[in-house]
GROMACS .gro file of C-alpha atoms in nm:
model
  263
    1MET     CA    1   2.873  18.050  14.344
    2LYS     CA    2   3.215  18.266  14.349
    3ARG     CA    3   3.348  18.053  14.625
    4LEU     CA    4   3.273  17.719  14.423
    5SER     CA    5   3.439  17.876  14.119
    6ARG     CA    6   3.744  17.959  14.311
    7TYR     CA    7   3.788  17.613  14.429
    8ARG     CA    8   3.732  17.468  14.077
    9ARG     CA    9   4.013  17.696  13.968
   10HIS     CA   10   4.245  17.587  14.222
   11LYS     CA   11   4.583  17.448  14.072
   12ALA     CA   12   4.532  17.115  14.273
   13ALA     CA   13   4.188  17.054  14.130
   14GLY     CA   14   4.309  16.916  13.801
   15PRO     CA   15   4.564  16.643  13.949
   16LEU     CA   16   4.308  16.544  14.206
   17LEU     CA   17   4.053  16.494  13.941
   18LEU     CA   18   4.297  16.293  13.726
   19ILE     CA   19   4.364  16.074  14.035
   20PHE     CA   20   3.996  16.001  14.098
   21ALA     CA   21   3.922  15.929  13.741
   22LEU     CA   22   4.232  15.683  13.735
   23LEU     CA   23   4.106  15.510  14.046
   24ALA     CA   24   3.756  15.482  13.891
   25ILE     CA   25   3.894  15.341  13.588
   26GLY     CA   26   4.121  15.081  13.786
   27THR     CA   27   3.822  14.978  13.989
   28THR     CA   28   3.604  14.926  13.697
   29PHE     CA   29   3.878  14.736  13.508
   30SER     CA   30   3.948  14.505  13.823
   31VAL     CA   31   3.573  14.434  13.850
   32ALA     CA   32   3.542  14.354  13.480
   33SER     CA   33   3.858  14.136  13.500
   34ALA     CA   34   3.729  13.949  13.796
   35THR     CA   35   3.397  13.888  13.611
   36VAL     CA   36   3.568  13.768  13.297
   37GLU     CA   37   3.787  13.526  13.496
   38GLN     CA   38   3.486  13.398  13.684
   39THR     CA   39   3.296  13.357  13.359
   40GLU     CA   40   3.593  13.162  13.205
   41SER     CA   41   3.625  12.941  13.521
   42VAL     CA   42   3.259  12.852  13.515
   43PHE     CA   43   3.306  12.794  13.135
   44ASP     CA   44   3.610  12.572  13.192
   45ARG     CA   45   3.440  12.384  13.466
   46SER     CA   46   3.117  12.317  13.240
   47ALA     CA   47   3.338  12.198  12.955
   48SER     CA   48   3.520  11.947  13.192
   49ILE     CA   49   3.192  11.819  13.324
   50GLU     CA   50   3.075  11.776  12.988
   51GLU     CA   51   3.382  11.598  12.879
   52GLY     CA   52   3.362  11.382  13.191
   53LYS     CA   53   3.009  11.279  13.110
   54GLN     CA   54   3.110  11.177  12.747
   55ILE     CA   55   3.391  10.962  12.897
   56PHE     CA   56   3.162  10.805  13.148
   57LEU     CA   57   2.903  10.721  12.896
   58LYS     CA   58   3.153  10.537  12.692
   59GLY     CA   59   3.363  10.365  12.940
   60CYS     CA   60   3.164  10.338  13.274
   61SER     CA   61   2.786  10.343  13.192
   62SER     CA   62   2.762   9.979  13.093
   63CYS     CA   63   2.815   9.892  13.458
   64HIS     CA   64   2.715  10.209  13.666
   65GLY     CA   65   2.414  10.314  13.472
   66LEU     CA   66   2.359  10.586  13.230
   67ASN     CA   67   2.301  10.835  13.484
   68ALA     CA   68   2.552  10.687  13.733
   69GLU     CA   69   2.248  10.541  13.928
   70GLY     CA   70   2.415  10.189  13.973
   71ALA     CA   71   2.309   9.863  13.862
   72SER     CA   72   2.302   9.501  13.977
   73ILE     CA   73   2.685   9.458  13.905
   74ALA     CA   74   2.811   9.817  14.009
   75PRO     CA   75   2.699  10.047  14.289
   76SER     CA   76   2.564  10.413  14.228
   77LEU     CA   77   2.817  10.685  14.199
   78ILE     CA   78   2.586  10.953  14.304
   79GLY     CA   79   2.744  11.125  14.618
   80VAL     CA   80   3.060  10.929  14.619
   81GLY     CA   81   3.247  11.256  14.525
   82ALA     CA   82   3.539  11.333  14.312
   83ALA     CA   83   3.808  11.189  14.553
   84SER     CA   84   3.647  10.843  14.507
   85VAL     CA   85   3.679  10.874  14.134
   86ASP     CA   86   4.023  11.007  14.147
   87PHE     CA   87   4.133  10.713  14.380
   88GLN     CA   88   3.959  10.436  14.178
   89VAL     CA   89   4.060  10.564  13.820
   90GLY     CA   90   4.395  10.712  13.923
   91THR     CA   91   4.526  10.378  14.070
   92GLY     CA   92   4.393  10.186  13.758
   93ARG     CA   93   4.132  10.002  13.973
   94MET     CA   94   3.858  10.126  13.753
   95PRO     CA   95   3.761  10.044  13.475
   96MET     CA   96   3.762   9.683  13.521
   97ALA     CA   97   3.629   9.402  13.317
   98ASP     CA   98   3.503   9.158  13.597
   99MET     CA   99   3.303   9.339  13.873
  100SER     CA  100   3.278   9.024  14.077
  101THR     CA  101   3.652   9.018  14.168
  102GLN     CA  102   3.842   9.254  14.405
  103ALA     CA  103   3.992   9.549  14.216
  104MET     CA  104   4.361   9.580  14.228
  105ARG     CA  105   4.609   9.839  14.149
  106LYS     CA  106   4.733   9.848  13.794
  107PRO     CA  107   4.860  10.080  13.508
  108ARG     CA  108   4.577  10.341  13.465
  109VAL     CA  109   4.350  10.361  13.160
  110TYR     CA  110   4.273  10.733  13.153
  111ASN     CA  111   4.545  10.998  13.185
  112GLU     CA  112   4.525  11.291  13.434
  113GLU     CA  113   4.302  11.533  13.231
  114GLU     CA  114   4.048  11.258  13.149
  115THR     CA  115   4.070  11.144  13.518
  116ALA     CA  116   3.997  11.490  13.644
  117ALA     CA  117   3.707  11.529  13.393
  118LEU     CA  118   3.552  11.214  13.509
  119ALA     CA  119   3.588  11.339  13.870
  120ALA     CA  120   3.427  11.661  13.789
  121TYR     CA  121   3.112  11.501  13.621
  122VAL     CA  122   3.069  11.261  13.917
  123ALA     CA  123   3.113  11.546  14.169
  124SER     CA  124   2.854  11.744  13.986
  125LEU     CA  125   2.579  11.479  14.045
  126ALA     CA  126   2.572  11.532  14.414
  127PRO     CA  127   2.801  11.659  14.702
  128GLY     CA  128   3.084  11.422  14.813
  129PRO     CA  129   3.452  11.412  14.937
  130ALA     CA  130   3.672  11.633  14.709
  131ILE     CA  131   4.016  11.564  14.585
  132PRO     CA  132   4.270  11.704  14.844
  133GLY     CA  133   4.488  11.988  14.727
  134GLU     CA  134   4.868  12.017  14.746
  135SER     CA  135   4.834  12.242  15.043
  136GLU     CA  136   4.631  11.981  15.223
  137LEU     CA  137   4.901  11.711  15.152
  138ASN     CA  138   5.189  11.878  15.314
  139TYR     CA  139   5.262  11.585  15.545
  140GLU     CA  140   5.641  11.666  15.580
  141ARG     CA  141   5.539  11.997  15.736
  142ASP     CA  142   5.210  11.907  15.909
  143GLY     CA  143   5.258  11.540  15.988
  144ASN     CA  144   5.404  11.362  16.284
  145ALA     CA  145   5.558  11.018  16.209
  146ALA     CA  146   5.543  10.892  16.564
  147GLU     CA  147   5.193  10.982  16.617
  148GLY     CA  148   5.116  10.843  16.264
  149GLY     CA  149   5.266  10.519  16.364
  150GLU     CA  150   5.057  10.481  16.664
  151LEU     CA  151   4.746  10.573  16.458
  152PHE     CA  152   4.821  10.327  16.196
  153ARG     CA  153   4.879  10.043  16.439
  154ASN     CA  154   4.534  10.116  16.608
  155ASN     CA  155   4.334  10.159  16.301
  156CYS     CA  156   4.504  10.003  16.006
  157ALA     CA  157   4.741   9.712  16.110
  158MET     CA  158   4.481   9.458  16.151
  159CYS     CA  159   4.431   9.456  15.774
  160HIS     CA  160   4.728   9.615  15.620
  161ASN     CA  161   4.964   9.444  15.873
  162PHE     CA  162   5.204   9.644  16.114
  163ALA     CA  163   5.433   9.728  15.834
  164GLY     CA  164   5.184   9.844  15.565
  165GLN     CA  165   5.259   9.550  15.359
  166GLY     CA  166   4.903   9.437  15.323
  167GLY     CA  167   4.738   9.113  15.420
  168ALA     CA  168   4.468   8.847  15.377
  169LEU     CA  169   4.096   8.917  15.453
  170SER     CA  170   3.785   8.690  15.468
  171GLN     CA  171   3.610   8.557  15.165
  172GLY     CA  172   3.919   8.556  14.944
  173LYS     CA  173   3.966   8.947  14.972
  174TYR     CA  174   4.277   9.113  15.061
  175ALA     CA  175   4.405   9.458  15.196
  176PRO     CA  176   4.671   9.580  14.947
  177THR     CA  177   5.021   9.694  15.035
  178LEU     CA  178   5.052  10.066  15.097
  179MET     CA  179   5.407  10.077  14.951
  180GLY     CA  180   5.448  10.299  14.662
  181VAL     CA  181   5.103  10.455  14.687
  182GLU     CA  182   5.076  10.816  14.617
  183PRO     CA  183   4.996  11.029  14.930
  184LYS     CA  184   4.705  11.174  14.754
  185HIS     CA  185   4.558  10.830  14.697
  186ILE     CA  186   4.624  10.734  15.058
  187TYR     CA  187   4.430  11.019  15.169
  188GLU     CA  188   4.143  10.957  14.951
  189ALA     CA  189   4.104  10.596  15.051
  190MET     CA  190   4.075  10.713  15.412
  191VAL     CA  191   3.800  10.962  15.339
  192THR     CA  192   3.616  10.754  15.066
  193GLY     CA  193   3.660  10.394  15.205
  194PRO     CA  194   3.704  10.169  14.899
  195GLN     CA  195   3.581   9.818  14.891
  196SER     CA  196   3.615   9.663  15.228
  197MET     CA  197   3.801   9.960  15.381
  198PRO     CA  198   3.596  10.176  15.630
  199VAL     CA  199   3.563  10.550  15.596
  200PHE     CA  200   3.776  10.738  15.834
  201SER     CA  201   3.584  11.086  15.858
  202ASP     CA  202   3.745  11.398  15.989
  203LYS     CA  203   3.560  11.331  16.306
  204THR     CA  204   3.718  10.987  16.340
  205ILE     CA  205   4.069  11.097  16.222
  206THR     CA  206   4.141  11.449  16.177
  207PRO     CA  207   4.315  11.583  15.849
  208GLU     CA  208   4.639  11.640  16.068
  209GLU     CA  209   4.629  11.282  16.186
  210LYS     CA  210   4.577  11.154  15.842
  211LEU     CA  211   4.894  11.346  15.742
  212SER     CA  212   5.065  11.191  16.032
  213MET     CA  213   4.979  10.848  15.915
  214ILE     CA  214   5.079  10.931  15.554
  215LYS     CA  215   5.418  11.048  15.674
  216TRP     CA  216   5.474  10.730  15.880
  217ILE     CA  217   5.380  10.523  15.586
  218LYS     CA  218   5.636  10.705  15.372
  219SER     CA  219   5.898  10.669  15.629
  220ALA     CA  220   5.828  10.296  15.643
  221GLU     CA  221   5.858  10.285  15.288
  222ALA     CA  222   6.187  10.463  15.273
  223GLU     CA  223   6.347  10.225  15.545
  224PRO     CA  224   6.637  10.064  15.390
  225ASN     CA  225   6.662   9.685  15.360
  226LEU     CA  226   6.970   9.572  15.538
  227GLY     CA  227   6.998   9.246  15.367
  228GLY     CA  228   6.818   8.927  15.297
  229ALA     CA  229   6.427   8.895  15.217
  230THR     CA  230   6.205   9.122  15.392
  231MET     CA  231   5.930   8.882  15.427
  232GLY     CA  232   5.674   9.140  15.499
  233ARG     CA  233   5.894   9.335  15.743
  234ILE     CA  234   5.694   9.190  16.035
  235GLY     CA  235   6.007   9.073  16.212
  236PRO     CA  236   6.113   8.730  16.375
  237VAL     CA  237   5.771   8.562  16.339
  238SER     CA  238   5.783   8.511  15.958
  239GLU     CA  239   6.168   8.455  15.961
  240GLY     CA  240   6.129   8.191  16.236
  241LEU     CA  241   5.835   8.036  16.060
  242LEU     CA  242   6.022   8.013  15.736
  243ALA     CA  243   6.332   7.853  15.913
  244TRP     CA  244   6.121   7.590  16.080
  245VAL     CA  245   5.942   7.497  15.756
  246LEU     CA  246   6.254   7.472  15.558
  247GLY     CA  247   6.451   7.329  15.835
  248LEU     CA  248   6.202   7.053  15.909
  249GLY     CA  249   6.140   6.984  15.540
  250LEU     CA  250   6.516   6.957  15.490
  251LEU     CA  251   6.552   6.702  15.786
  252ILE     CA  252   6.252   6.511  15.680
  253GLY     CA  253   6.390   6.479  15.325
  254ILE     CA  254   6.747   6.372  15.452
  255ALA     CA  255   6.565   6.103  15.682
  256VAL     CA  256   6.388   5.973  15.375
  257TRP     CA  257   6.692   5.966  15.173
  258LEU     CA  258   6.893   5.776  15.440
  259THR     CA  259   6.602   5.522  15.485
  260THR     CA  260   6.586   5.466  15.108
  261ARG     CA  261   6.973   5.426  15.112
  262ALA     CA  262   6.963   5.173  15.396
  263ARG     CA  263   6.718   4.952  15.208
   0.00000   0.00000   0.00000
């Protein structure tokens, strides 16, 4: 007991106790702050999901059903994920008045916050592809344009043409141009497969390869026009066809005019 009292009376005991007390208070404060932040995050997410549900009931349920289960005119949204909603709504394809036609890109109806709320609600129904973050879309750093061009020609050119300008499909459908499309929406289209487009999973085309394809598309988009009409940027085929059609048409017109004058 005497030895213990002597340690307690040591002049360094007070500062040490103060340090331990401050550490304990700091740890408690950190844990409490993390708990509060986590609670606020859960609350914000719940509020966003509820907001998205109200937007869905007003603007989407008439076609997709009250519980997003789908109907005869529109598919189920259960399991499509936030990425699908962000692509369709963020590009203005949804909502649409006539579900029998192909959805086309147009000015968006909902702003970014409303789109995010809708995506959060649909994502809460079942797991699905998530919206890629900014760190996942750094195609300038992680992409390879040469590799992306080869991947694009092997997987996408048969529909979107070799220059990404879009093209006609069967049954009156078409593959839209990729010029002017946000990188996020290009990535989302690859992982969700909207309309006639197939899904390119990470096993089929890795995330790094997707970034390379986006980098190639953006480099093609930035390619300068050296003069004249681009005509889809597919080279001499379209230019030669146009020359033949116009040239032959002009010659036939001149021949008819000369024949008329001779009579």
